Amino acid sequence: MLVLFETAAGYAIFKVLDEQKLQQVDSLWKEFETPEKANKVVKLKHFEKFQDTTEALAAATAMVEGKLGKSLKKVLKKVVAKEAHEQLAITDVKLGGVIKEKLNLSCVHSPAVAELMRGIRNQMEGLITGLPAREISAMSLGLAHSLSRYKLKFSPDKVDTMIVQAISLLDDLDKELNNYIMRCREWYGWHFPELGKIITDNLAYCKSVRKIGDRTNVASMELSDILPEEIEAEVKLAAEISMGTEVSEEDIANIMHLCDQVIEITEYRSQLYDYLKNRMMAIAPNLTVMVGELVGARLISHAGSLLNLAKHPASTVQILGAEKALFRALKTRRDTPKYGLIYHASLVGQTTAKNKGKISRMLAAKSALAIRYDALGEDTNAEMGVENRAKLEARLRYLEEKGIRRISGSGKALARADKYQHKSDVKVYDPSGDSTLPTVSKKRKIEEVEEGEEEEKPVEAKAKKVKREAPTEEEAETETPKKKKKKEKKKAEEESKPEEEERAISPAEEVRGVERLIHLWLMVHLIL
């Protein structure tokens, strides 16, 4: 068995003298305790030294990327190909596949091989003759520096790092500016409170405070280079009748220093924004056209790099930044969020609430294509982004105009669509669907009841008149006083009924009638 061992100085090919010792993996390290023992296990067959650091760097980068370098290919053809029946022990499995494919050599990688490589590395000075330890350490240090410089120079993520840092700094500057401006307005508001209501722009406010100082100077101050004429006149008028307190010159000096800080940070923020815009147009032009430079930079920052963002599917790009809401929705079994950072894109912002979900889904799909084109494509133009944005804008207009076309007819007229109404998630049972009878309005029902009562009134009155006949004298004499009282009570009740039926009974009258009956019943009960 042959062993391929890579060093900073060159490639070494070792011959394994006793292959049976490789079967004892746990005790293999004992065979490399001393250089004498190590020479009994392996023997140096060939050593190919690098000519300079450039060659060493090229070999190292090829090894890192899993490719077969020119110098390694030359060594393998020169030494190993002569003994093609021998197996080649290697450290990297990926490199072994490339060697087997191109040179048709049998490669081996196992825990025993890894332990063997560790032992050779431990006794490298004694196994590789003619190479001083000082020279090996110098070559290792030089190769390490060169490899680090190469990775930093040709790293595909190096520009993404600048974008990530720029957008993070921009967000931090916005937070600090808000704190500074709030403190400045509150501090100077004790002296001139009316100025804060008149000037709403923060930068103009700080510049005005920086120029005015004490409010007594406003009358003789010219603010036309900062404020319009109408606002300047309003500020001068407010300064004469201001309700603010007097402050010392030291306080004014501190406030003015704070205003200087706000103005400087605002100017630097605008400069940083221009830098970020140029960077985004250079690195991800299609993504910038689709969602804008700020949203695009935040997406790259959230994913870590443009290449990592390109690996995400469109569904992940859509909700990127809303992970907390997503997991909360999954935990509570509710609707998942429809958008994350992509919500701040201009296309989603100008859409109505009804269509925001649809537009964010379509925008995420097109943005995912744009990201992959920017990250993995060779061209640096934004033609694909412009074309996809035009399609999305056309689709947005179609949705906003309720573009549902009729199947029959001319096909040009828009079909009628019902007005959108928000439906609550809580569903209430509707009992109206249980009845199969046709529904009648309440007013119609009341009118039908009143008509029925008017038709029944004369019939009932006649019937009751027939019943109410005067009793004969003989019957009246035979009746006891108790029966007389009962009959009088019945007559009173019967006389009161037609009068109540002849009128349209309202709820208030019905209550009054019941009260009268109760009162009458109590009177009769007391008499009895």
Short mmCIF file of C-alpha atoms in Angstrom, two decimals:
data_model
loop_
_atom_site.label_atom_id
_atom_site.label_comp_id
_atom_site.label_asym_id
_atom_site.label_seq_id
_atom_site.Cartn_x
_atom_site.Cartn_y
_atom_site.Cartn_z
CA MET A 1 0.00 0.00 0.00
CA LEU A 2 1.18 3.52 -0.86
CA VAL A 3 0.37 6.63 1.18
CA LEU A 4 -0.09 10.15 -0.28
CA PHE A 5 0.94 12.74 2.33
CA GLU A 6 0.66 16.49 1.65
CA THR A 7 2.94 19.04 3.34
CA ALA A 8 3.60 22.76 2.94
CA ALA A 9 6.94 21.88 1.32
CA GLY A 10 5.66 19.33 -1.22
CA TYR A 11 4.05 15.93 -1.82
CA ALA A 12 5.43 12.79 -0.14
CA ILE A 13 4.73 9.19 -1.21
CA PHE A 14 5.27 6.55 1.51
CA LYS A 15 5.36 2.77 1.21
CA VAL A 16 3.66 0.80 4.01
CA LEU A 17 6.05 -1.98 5.09
CA ASP A 18 3.73 -3.90 7.42
CA GLU A 19 0.04 -3.68 6.46
CA GLN A 20 -1.05 -6.00 9.25
CA LYS A 21 -0.32 -3.32 11.82
CA LEU A 22 -2.99 -1.11 10.19
CA GLN A 23 -5.64 -3.53 11.36
CA GLN A 24 -4.88 -2.62 14.98
CA VAL A 25 -6.22 0.94 14.87
CA ASP A 26 -6.31 1.55 18.62
CA SER A 27 -2.67 0.57 19.15
CA LEU A 28 -1.29 2.05 15.91
CA TRP A 29 -0.10 5.23 17.64
CA LYS A 30 2.42 3.15 19.63
CA GLU A 31 4.26 2.37 16.37
CA PHE A 32 4.96 6.10 15.85
CA GLU A 33 6.27 6.96 19.30
CA THR A 34 9.84 7.29 17.97
CA PRO A 35 11.34 7.89 14.49
CA GLU A 36 12.97 4.42 14.62
CA LYS A 37 9.62 2.69 15.16
CA ALA A 38 7.99 4.86 12.47
CA ASN A 39 10.65 3.85 9.91
CA LYS A 40 9.73 0.21 10.52
CA VAL A 41 6.08 0.89 9.55
CA VAL A 42 6.44 3.27 6.57
CA LYS A 43 9.28 4.22 4.25
CA LEU A 44 9.65 7.35 2.06
CA LYS A 45 9.42 6.38 -1.59
CA HIS A 46 9.36 9.81 -3.29
CA PHE A 47 9.21 13.48 -2.25
CA GLU A 48 8.21 16.20 -4.75
CA LYS A 49 9.25 19.61 -3.39
CA PHE A 50 7.47 22.82 -4.42
CA GLN A 51 9.60 25.33 -6.34
CA ASP A 52 8.12 28.45 -4.71
CA THR A 53 5.17 29.74 -2.67
CA THR A 54 3.05 30.32 -5.79
CA GLU A 55 3.22 26.64 -6.71
CA ALA A 56 2.47 25.66 -3.11
CA LEU A 57 -0.53 28.03 -3.07
CA ALA A 58 -1.90 26.63 -6.35
CA ALA A 59 -1.56 23.07 -5.02
CA ALA A 60 -3.19 23.96 -1.71
CA THR A 61 -6.17 25.73 -3.32
CA ALA A 62 -6.70 22.80 -5.70
CA MET A 63 -6.60 20.44 -2.71
CA VAL A 64 -9.11 22.56 -0.76
CA GLU A 65 -11.51 22.64 -3.72
CA GLY A 66 -11.16 18.89 -4.26
CA LYS A 67 -9.42 19.20 -7.64
CA LEU A 68 -6.40 17.40 -9.06
CA GLY A 69 -3.53 19.92 -9.44
CA LYS A 70 -0.85 19.74 -12.11
CA SER A 71 1.99 18.98 -9.68
CA LEU A 72 0.02 16.22 -7.94
CA LYS A 73 -1.02 14.69 -11.24
CA LYS A 74 2.61 14.66 -12.34
CA VAL A 75 3.75 12.92 -9.12
CA LEU A 76 1.01 10.28 -9.31
CA LYS A 77 1.80 9.48 -12.95
CA LYS A 78 5.52 9.32 -12.23
CA VAL A 79 5.52 7.18 -9.09
CA VAL A 80 2.17 5.53 -8.38
CA ALA A 81 1.24 4.60 -11.96
CA LYS A 82 4.25 2.26 -12.07
CA GLU A 83 2.73 0.26 -9.24
CA ALA A 84 -0.90 0.40 -10.35
CA HIS A 85 -1.74 -2.77 -8.46
CA GLU A 86 -0.98 -1.00 -5.19
CA GLN A 87 -3.73 0.85 -3.28
CA LEU A 88 -3.26 4.56 -2.54
CA ALA A 89 -4.17 5.77 0.97
CA ILE A 90 -5.47 9.36 0.97
CA THR A 91 -6.90 11.85 3.47
CA ASP A 92 -9.68 13.47 1.38
CA VAL A 93 -12.43 11.20 0.03
CA LYS A 94 -13.44 13.75 -2.61
CA LEU A 95 -9.88 13.91 -3.95
CA GLY A 96 -9.80 10.11 -4.04
CA GLY A 97 -12.84 10.06 -6.32
CA VAL A 98 -11.15 12.51 -8.72
CA ILE A 99 -7.91 10.46 -8.77
CA LYS A 100 -9.80 7.25 -9.43
CA GLU A 101 -11.77 8.87 -12.24
CA LYS A 102 -8.83 10.49 -14.05
CA LEU A 103 -5.92 8.10 -13.36
CA ASN A 104 -7.83 4.87 -12.67
CA LEU A 105 -6.02 4.26 -9.38
CA SER A 106 -7.58 2.45 -6.42
CA CYS A 107 -7.84 4.83 -3.45
CA VAL A 108 -8.48 3.92 0.21
CA HIS A 109 -9.81 6.02 3.09
CA SER A 110 -10.59 4.49 6.49
CA PRO A 111 -10.08 5.15 10.23
CA ALA A 112 -6.83 3.18 10.02
CA VAL A 113 -5.60 5.49 7.23
CA ALA A 114 -6.52 8.57 9.28
CA GLU A 115 -4.56 7.19 12.26
CA LEU A 116 -1.62 6.40 9.95
CA MET A 117 -1.61 9.99 8.61
CA ARG A 118 -1.64 11.30 12.18
CA GLY A 119 1.42 9.17 13.02
CA ILE A 120 3.30 10.31 9.88
CA ARG A 121 2.55 13.95 10.69
CA ASN A 122 3.86 13.41 14.22
CA GLN A 123 7.20 11.98 12.99
CA MET A 124 7.44 13.97 9.74
CA GLU A 125 10.93 15.35 10.48
CA GLY A 126 12.41 11.86 10.93
CA LEU A 127 10.57 10.29 7.98
CA ILE A 128 11.30 12.98 5.35
CA THR A 129 15.07 13.24 5.08
CA GLY A 130 16.88 16.31 3.77
CA LEU A 131 14.20 18.78 4.96
CA PRO A 132 15.10 20.75 8.13
CA ALA A 133 12.39 21.50 10.68
CA ARG A 134 13.07 25.24 10.42
CA GLU A 135 12.47 25.21 6.66
CA ILE A 136 9.20 23.26 7.05
CA SER A 137 7.88 25.75 9.65
CA ALA A 138 8.81 28.72 7.43
CA MET A 139 7.09 27.15 4.43
CA SER A 140 4.00 26.37 6.53
CA LEU A 141 3.78 29.97 7.76
CA GLY A 142 4.26 31.42 4.26
CA LEU A 143 1.66 29.10 2.76
CA ALA A 144 -0.83 29.91 5.53
CA HIS A 145 -0.50 33.66 4.89
CA SER A 146 -0.76 33.22 1.12
CA LEU A 147 -3.81 30.98 1.41
CA SER A 148 -5.53 33.42 3.76
CA ARG A 149 -4.87 36.32 1.39
CA TYR A 150 -6.14 34.28 -1.56
CA LYS A 151 -9.38 33.36 0.23
CA LEU A 152 -9.95 36.96 1.31
CA LYS A 153 -9.25 38.29 -2.18
CA PHE A 154 -11.34 35.82 -4.15
CA SER A 155 -14.08 35.17 -1.59
CA PRO A 156 -17.53 35.39 -3.21
CA ASP A 157 -18.95 36.67 0.08
CA LYS A 158 -16.53 39.56 0.59
CA VAL A 159 -18.81 42.17 -1.01
CA ASP A 160 -21.84 40.77 0.79
CA THR A 161 -20.03 41.49 4.03
CA MET A 162 -19.82 45.17 3.07
CA ILE A 163 -23.57 45.26 2.34
CA VAL A 164 -24.40 43.51 5.62
CA GLN A 165 -22.24 45.94 7.59
CA ALA A 166 -23.62 48.99 5.73
CA ILE A 167 -27.30 48.13 6.29
CA SER A 168 -26.64 47.30 9.96
CA LEU A 169 -24.85 50.63 10.43
CA LEU A 170 -27.70 52.43 8.63
CA ASP A 171 -30.26 50.95 11.05
CA ASP A 172 -28.08 51.89 14.03
CA LEU A 173 -27.73 55.46 12.73
CA ASP A 174 -31.49 55.77 12.37
CA LYS A 175 -32.00 54.69 15.99
CA GLU A 176 -29.36 57.08 17.28
CA LEU A 177 -30.71 59.94 15.18
CA ASN A 178 -34.20 59.42 16.57
CA ASN A 179 -32.86 59.47 20.13
CA TYR A 180 -30.73 62.58 19.52
CA ILE A 181 -33.51 64.50 17.78
CA MET A 182 -36.04 63.62 20.46
CA ARG A 183 -33.61 64.80 23.14
CA CYS A 184 -32.87 68.00 21.20
CA ARG A 185 -36.55 68.87 20.71
CA GLU A 186 -37.35 68.18 24.35
CA TRP A 187 -34.33 70.13 25.62
CA TYR A 188 -34.79 73.21 23.46
CA GLY A 189 -38.58 72.97 23.93
CA TRP A 190 -38.20 74.34 27.45
CA HIS A 191 -36.83 77.56 25.96
CA PHE A 192 -38.83 77.83 22.70
CA PRO A 193 -41.67 75.22 22.69
CA GLU A 194 -43.53 76.74 19.71
CA LEU A 195 -40.63 76.06 17.30
CA GLY A 196 -41.11 72.29 17.49
CA LYS A 197 -44.73 72.54 16.29
CA ILE A 198 -43.93 74.97 13.48
CA ILE A 199 -40.90 73.09 12.01
CA THR A 200 -41.67 69.39 11.53
CA ASP A 201 -38.54 68.43 9.57
CA ASN A 202 -35.83 67.24 11.97
CA LEU A 203 -32.82 68.43 9.99
CA ALA A 204 -34.35 71.87 9.39
CA TYR A 205 -35.22 72.08 13.10
CA CYS A 206 -31.64 71.36 14.19
CA LYS A 207 -30.21 73.81 11.64
CA SER A 208 -32.65 76.48 12.82
CA VAL A 209 -31.77 75.91 16.48
CA ARG A 210 -28.07 75.98 15.59
CA LYS A 211 -28.50 79.33 13.89
CA ILE A 212 -30.96 80.94 16.32
CA GLY A 213 -29.50 80.06 19.69
CA ASP A 214 -31.46 82.23 22.11
CA ARG A 215 -35.01 82.97 20.92
CA THR A 216 -34.48 86.70 21.40
CA ASN A 217 -32.18 86.61 18.34
CA VAL A 218 -34.95 85.47 15.98
CA ALA A 219 -36.17 89.00 15.20
CA SER A 220 -32.79 90.02 13.78
CA MET A 221 -31.99 86.59 12.27
CA GLU A 222 -32.31 85.66 8.59
CA LEU A 223 -33.60 82.06 8.18
CA SER A 224 -34.53 82.18 4.51
CA ASP A 225 -31.67 79.79 3.57
CA ILE A 226 -33.14 77.11 5.87
CA LEU A 227 -36.92 77.74 5.98
CA PRO A 228 -39.55 79.00 3.51
CA GLU A 229 -40.78 82.58 3.92
CA GLU A 230 -44.17 81.62 5.44
CA ILE A 231 -42.63 79.40 8.11
CA GLU A 232 -39.91 82.00 8.81
CA ALA A 233 -42.56 84.66 9.44
CA GLU A 234 -44.47 82.26 11.70
CA VAL A 235 -41.31 81.48 13.69
CA LYS A 236 -40.57 85.19 14.22
CA LEU A 237 -44.14 85.82 15.34
CA ALA A 238 -44.06 82.88 17.75
CA ALA A 239 -40.74 84.02 19.24
CA GLU A 240 -42.30 87.33 20.35
CA ILE A 241 -45.10 85.66 22.32
CA SER A 242 -43.29 82.47 23.36
CA MET A 243 -44.20 80.84 26.67
CA GLY A 244 -40.75 79.21 27.12
CA THR A 245 -38.46 79.71 30.11
CA GLU A 246 -35.16 81.51 30.09
CA VAL A 247 -32.01 79.37 29.89
CA SER A 248 -28.35 80.11 30.43
CA GLU A 249 -25.70 80.46 27.72
CA GLU A 250 -24.10 77.20 28.84
CA ASP A 251 -27.37 75.35 28.21
CA ILE A 252 -27.65 76.91 24.75
CA ALA A 253 -24.05 75.87 23.99
CA ASN A 254 -24.79 72.23 24.89
CA ILE A 255 -27.96 72.25 22.81
CA MET A 256 -26.08 73.68 19.83
CA HIS A 257 -23.39 71.02 20.20
CA LEU A 258 -26.10 68.35 20.12
CA CYS A 259 -27.53 69.96 16.98
CA ASP A 260 -24.07 69.78 15.36
CA GLN A 261 -23.98 66.04 16.11
CA VAL A 262 -27.42 65.51 14.57
CA ILE A 263 -26.47 67.43 11.41
CA GLU A 264 -23.21 65.49 11.00
CA ILE A 265 -24.87 62.11 11.53
CA THR A 266 -27.65 63.01 9.07
CA GLU A 267 -25.12 63.96 6.39
CA TYR A 268 -23.14 60.76 6.99
CA ARG A 269 -26.34 58.73 6.81
CA SER A 270 -27.19 60.15 3.38
CA GLN A 271 -23.64 59.41 2.21
CA LEU A 272 -23.88 55.83 3.56
CA TYR A 273 -27.24 55.36 1.82
CA ASP A 274 -25.71 56.39 -1.52
CA TYR A 275 -22.84 53.96 -0.95
CA LEU A 276 -25.28 51.14 -0.16
CA LYS A 277 -27.37 51.95 -3.23
CA ASN A 278 -24.31 51.78 -5.51
CA ARG A 279 -23.12 48.54 -3.89
CA MET A 280 -26.50 46.89 -4.29
CA MET A 281 -26.76 47.91 -7.94
CA ALA A 282 -23.28 46.45 -8.54
CA ILE A 283 -23.77 43.17 -6.64
CA ALA A 284 -27.49 42.39 -6.92
CA PRO A 285 -29.00 44.63 -9.64
CA ASN A 286 -32.02 42.40 -10.34
CA LEU A 287 -32.93 42.08 -6.66
CA THR A 288 -32.56 45.86 -6.25
CA VAL A 289 -34.96 46.50 -9.14
CA MET A 290 -37.51 44.06 -7.69
CA VAL A 291 -37.66 45.09 -4.02
CA GLY A 292 -35.42 48.15 -3.65
CA GLU A 293 -31.94 48.55 -2.22
CA LEU A 294 -32.94 48.72 1.47
CA VAL A 295 -35.19 45.65 1.46
CA GLY A 296 -32.68 43.75 -0.69
CA ALA A 297 -29.83 44.61 1.67
CA ARG A 298 -31.91 43.54 4.69
CA LEU A 299 -32.73 40.21 3.01
CA ILE A 300 -29.01 39.60 2.33
CA SER A 301 -28.13 40.62 5.89
CA HIS A 302 -30.79 38.32 7.35
CA ALA A 303 -29.63 35.34 5.27
CA GLY A 304 -25.92 36.03 5.93
CA SER A 305 -24.80 36.35 2.31
CA LEU A 306 -26.15 36.55 -1.23
CA LEU A 307 -25.20 32.92 -1.85
CA ASN A 308 -27.08 31.75 1.26
CA LEU A 309 -30.09 33.80 0.20
CA ALA A 310 -29.98 32.19 -3.26
CA LYS A 311 -30.31 28.76 -1.61
CA HIS A 312 -33.63 29.70 0.01
CA PRO A 313 -36.89 28.84 -1.79
CA ALA A 314 -39.41 31.56 -2.64
CA SER A 315 -41.64 30.61 0.31
CA THR A 316 -38.76 31.25 2.72
CA VAL A 317 -37.87 34.56 1.04
CA GLN A 318 -41.53 35.62 1.45
CA ILE A 319 -41.58 35.19 5.25
CA LEU A 320 -37.91 35.94 5.92
CA GLY A 321 -37.87 38.20 8.98
CA ALA A 322 -41.17 36.92 10.41
CA GLU A 323 -39.82 33.72 11.99
CA LYS A 324 -41.18 34.59 15.43
CA ALA A 325 -44.72 35.06 14.08
CA LEU A 326 -44.39 31.88 11.98
CA PHE A 327 -43.46 29.63 14.90
CA ARG A 328 -46.07 31.26 17.13
CA ALA A 329 -48.71 30.55 14.47
CA LEU A 330 -47.55 26.94 14.12
CA LYS A 331 -47.61 26.49 17.87
CA THR A 332 -51.13 27.92 18.30
CA ARG A 333 -52.40 26.34 15.04
CA ARG A 334 -53.39 29.65 13.48
CA ASP A 335 -52.78 31.23 10.09
CA THR A 336 -49.10 31.63 9.22
CA PRO A 337 -47.77 35.10 8.25
CA LYS A 338 -47.99 36.13 4.59
CA TYR A 339 -44.93 38.39 4.51
CA GLY A 340 -41.81 39.34 6.43
CA LEU A 341 -39.16 41.86 5.35
CA ILE A 342 -40.65 41.84 1.83
CA TYR A 343 -43.67 43.75 3.22
CA HIS A 344 -41.64 46.99 3.00
CA ALA A 345 -41.16 46.63 -0.78
CA SER A 346 -42.86 49.32 -2.85
CA LEU A 347 -45.01 46.84 -4.80
CA VAL A 348 -46.51 45.40 -1.61
CA GLY A 349 -46.90 48.84 -0.03
CA GLN A 350 -49.00 50.29 -2.85
CA THR A 351 -51.39 47.29 -2.84
CA THR A 352 -54.70 47.21 -1.01
CA ALA A 353 -54.98 45.02 2.08
CA LYS A 354 -57.04 42.49 0.15
CA ASN A 355 -54.27 41.76 -2.38
CA LYS A 356 -51.14 42.13 -0.20
CA GLY A 357 -50.83 38.38 0.32
CA LYS A 358 -51.07 37.58 -3.39
CA ILE A 359 -48.61 40.28 -4.43
CA SER A 360 -46.10 39.33 -1.71
CA ARG A 361 -46.23 35.69 -2.85
CA MET A 362 -45.68 36.62 -6.52
CA LEU A 363 -42.96 39.13 -5.61
CA ALA A 364 -41.14 36.52 -3.51
CA ALA A 365 -41.23 34.04 -6.41
CA LYS A 366 -39.77 36.53 -8.89
CA SER A 367 -37.27 37.84 -6.31
CA ALA A 368 -35.98 34.30 -5.69
CA LEU A 369 -35.23 33.99 -9.41
CA ALA A 370 -33.53 37.40 -9.42
CA ILE A 371 -31.39 36.47 -6.39
CA ARG A 372 -30.18 33.25 -8.04
CA TYR A 373 -29.43 35.09 -11.26
CA ASP A 374 -27.40 37.72 -9.35
CA ALA A 375 -25.55 35.17 -7.21
CA LEU A 376 -24.79 32.49 -9.80
CA GLY A 377 -25.15 34.21 -13.18
CA GLU A 378 -22.29 35.64 -15.17
CA ASP A 379 -24.09 38.75 -16.46
CA THR A 380 -24.43 41.84 -14.27
CA ASN A 381 -27.32 43.60 -16.03
CA ALA A 382 -30.80 44.15 -14.60
CA GLU A 383 -32.87 43.22 -17.66
CA MET A 384 -34.50 40.22 -16.01
CA GLY A 385 -35.45 42.27 -12.94
CA VAL A 386 -37.02 45.03 -15.05
CA GLU A 387 -38.98 42.50 -17.08
CA ASN A 388 -40.29 40.65 -14.01
CA ARG A 389 -41.21 43.91 -12.27
CA ALA A 390 -43.22 44.99 -15.33
CA LYS A 391 -45.11 41.68 -15.20
CA LEU A 392 -45.84 42.14 -11.50
CA GLU A 393 -47.07 45.71 -12.03
CA ALA A 394 -49.39 44.50 -14.82
CA ARG A 395 -50.70 41.77 -12.55
CA LEU A 396 -51.18 44.31 -9.75
CA ARG A 397 -53.24 46.58 -12.02
CA TYR A 398 -55.30 43.58 -13.08
CA LEU A 399 -56.09 42.71 -9.45
CA GLU A 400 -56.80 46.31 -8.42
CA GLU A 401 -59.22 46.82 -11.30
CA LYS A 402 -60.99 43.57 -10.40
CA GLY A 403 -60.09 42.18 -13.79
CA ILE A 404 -62.50 39.25 -13.94
CA ARG A 405 -63.57 38.94 -17.59
CA ARG A 406 -66.89 37.57 -18.80
CA ILE A 407 -66.76 34.30 -20.66
CA SER A 408 -69.76 35.14 -22.86
CA GLY A 409 -70.47 38.41 -24.63
CA SER A 410 -67.92 40.80 -26.01
CA GLY A 411 -65.30 39.90 -23.40
CA LYS A 412 -64.28 43.54 -23.00
CA ALA A 413 -66.65 44.49 -20.18
CA LEU A 414 -65.65 43.75 -16.62
CA ALA A 415 -67.85 41.35 -14.70
CA ARG A 416 -69.60 42.64 -11.60
CA ALA A 417 -67.81 41.70 -8.43
CA ASP A 418 -69.34 41.93 -4.97
CA LYS A 419 -67.90 44.47 -2.60
CA TYR A 420 -65.28 42.98 -0.34
CA GLN A 421 -66.39 42.55 3.23
CA HIS A 422 -64.17 41.29 6.00
CA LYS A 423 -65.55 38.04 7.40
CA SER A 424 -64.90 37.23 11.03
CA ASP A 425 -63.18 33.99 11.88
CA VAL A 426 -65.85 33.27 14.53
CA LYS A 427 -68.75 31.52 12.78
CA VAL A 428 -72.27 31.85 14.23
CA TYR A 429 -75.08 29.41 13.47
CA ASP A 430 -77.79 30.92 11.25
CA PRO A 431 -81.19 29.41 12.11
CA SER A 432 -82.91 31.05 9.12
CA GLY A 433 -81.76 28.18 6.88
CA ASP A 434 -83.78 25.63 8.88
CA SER A 435 -87.20 26.89 7.75
CA THR A 436 -88.48 25.98 4.28
CA LEU A 437 -91.32 28.54 4.40
CA PRO A 438 -90.92 31.77 2.41
CA THR A 439 -89.72 34.64 4.54
CA VAL A 440 -92.08 37.63 5.00
CA SER A 441 -91.04 41.03 6.27
CA LYS A 442 -92.06 42.07 9.79
CA LYS A 443 -94.09 45.04 8.55
CA ARG A 444 -96.06 42.79 6.18
CA LYS A 445 -96.84 40.37 9.03
CA ILE A 446 -98.19 43.18 11.28
CA GLU A 447 -100.42 44.49 8.45
CA GLU A 448 -101.86 41.00 7.81
CA VAL A 449 -102.61 40.48 11.52
CA GLU A 450 -104.40 43.84 11.75
CA GLU A 451 -106.55 43.07 8.67
CA GLY A 452 -107.51 39.66 10.10
CA GLU A 453 -108.59 41.24 13.39
CA GLU A 454 -110.81 43.80 11.62
CA GLU A 455 -112.58 41.00 9.69
CA GLU A 456 -113.20 38.94 12.86
CA LYS A 457 -114.50 41.84 15.00
CA PRO A 458 -118.16 42.11 13.71
CA VAL A 459 -118.67 38.33 13.86
CA GLU A 460 -117.49 38.11 17.43
CA ALA A 461 -119.58 41.10 18.49
CA LYS A 462 -122.78 39.56 17.06
CA ALA A 463 -122.13 36.22 18.67
CA LYS A 464 -121.57 37.81 22.03
CA LYS A 465 -124.74 39.94 21.69
CA VAL A 466 -126.79 36.79 21.18
CA LYS A 467 -125.28 35.21 24.26
CA ARG A 468 -125.92 38.28 26.42
CA GLU A 469 -129.66 38.05 26.98
CA ALA A 470 -131.41 39.52 30.01
CA PRO A 471 -132.42 36.86 32.57
CA THR A 472 -136.09 36.40 33.44
CA GLU A 473 -137.58 37.72 36.71
CA GLU A 474 -138.17 34.19 38.02
CA GLU A 475 -134.52 33.26 37.50
CA ALA A 476 -133.38 36.50 39.10
CA GLU A 477 -135.45 35.82 42.22
CA THR A 478 -134.16 32.30 42.62
CA GLU A 479 -130.45 33.33 42.25
CA THR A 480 -128.46 33.75 45.44
CA PRO A 481 -126.42 36.92 46.14
CA LYS A 482 -123.17 35.00 45.43
CA LYS A 483 -124.34 33.95 41.98
CA LYS A 484 -125.38 37.52 41.23
CA LYS A 485 -121.92 38.79 42.02
CA LYS A 486 -120.34 36.09 39.84
CA LYS A 487 -122.57 37.00 36.95
CA GLU A 488 -121.81 40.68 37.37
CA LYS A 489 -118.09 39.84 37.28
CA LYS A 490 -118.50 37.78 34.09
CA LYS A 491 -120.52 40.54 32.45
CA ALA A 492 -117.81 43.07 33.30
CA GLU A 493 -115.11 40.81 31.83
CA GLU A 494 -117.17 40.12 28.67
CA GLU A 495 -117.90 43.81 28.16
CA SER A 496 -114.23 44.70 28.54
CA LYS A 497 -113.09 42.07 25.96
CA PRO A 498 -114.80 43.52 22.84
CA GLU A 499 -113.53 46.98 23.70
CA GLU A 500 -109.95 45.66 23.85
CA GLU A 501 -110.33 43.66 20.63
CA GLU A 502 -111.81 46.62 18.71
CA ARG A 503 -108.64 48.66 19.26
CA ALA A 504 -105.18 48.01 17.81
CA ILE A 505 -103.44 46.67 20.88
CA SER A 506 -100.09 48.22 21.59
CA PRO A 507 -97.70 46.81 24.23
CA ALA A 508 -98.30 49.77 26.58
CA GLU A 509 -102.09 49.47 26.31
CA GLU A 510 -101.88 45.74 26.84
CA VAL A 511 -99.98 46.30 30.09
CA ARG A 512 -102.56 48.88 31.22
CA GLY A 513 -105.39 46.45 30.44
CA VAL A 514 -103.80 43.73 32.48
CA GLU A 515 -103.38 46.15 35.39
CA ARG A 516 -107.08 47.09 35.17
CA LEU A 517 -108.14 43.43 35.19
CA ILE A 518 -105.96 42.74 38.22
CA HIS A 519 -107.41 45.78 40.00
CA LEU A 520 -110.98 44.71 39.18
CA TRP A 521 -110.30 41.17 40.33
CA LEU A 522 -108.93 42.47 43.64
CA MET A 523 -112.00 44.64 44.17
CA VAL A 524 -114.34 41.71 43.54
CA HIS A 525 -112.27 39.51 45.82
CA LEU A 526 -112.47 42.11 48.60
CA ILE A 527 -116.25 42.45 48.15
CA LEU A 528 -116.68 38.68 48.37
#
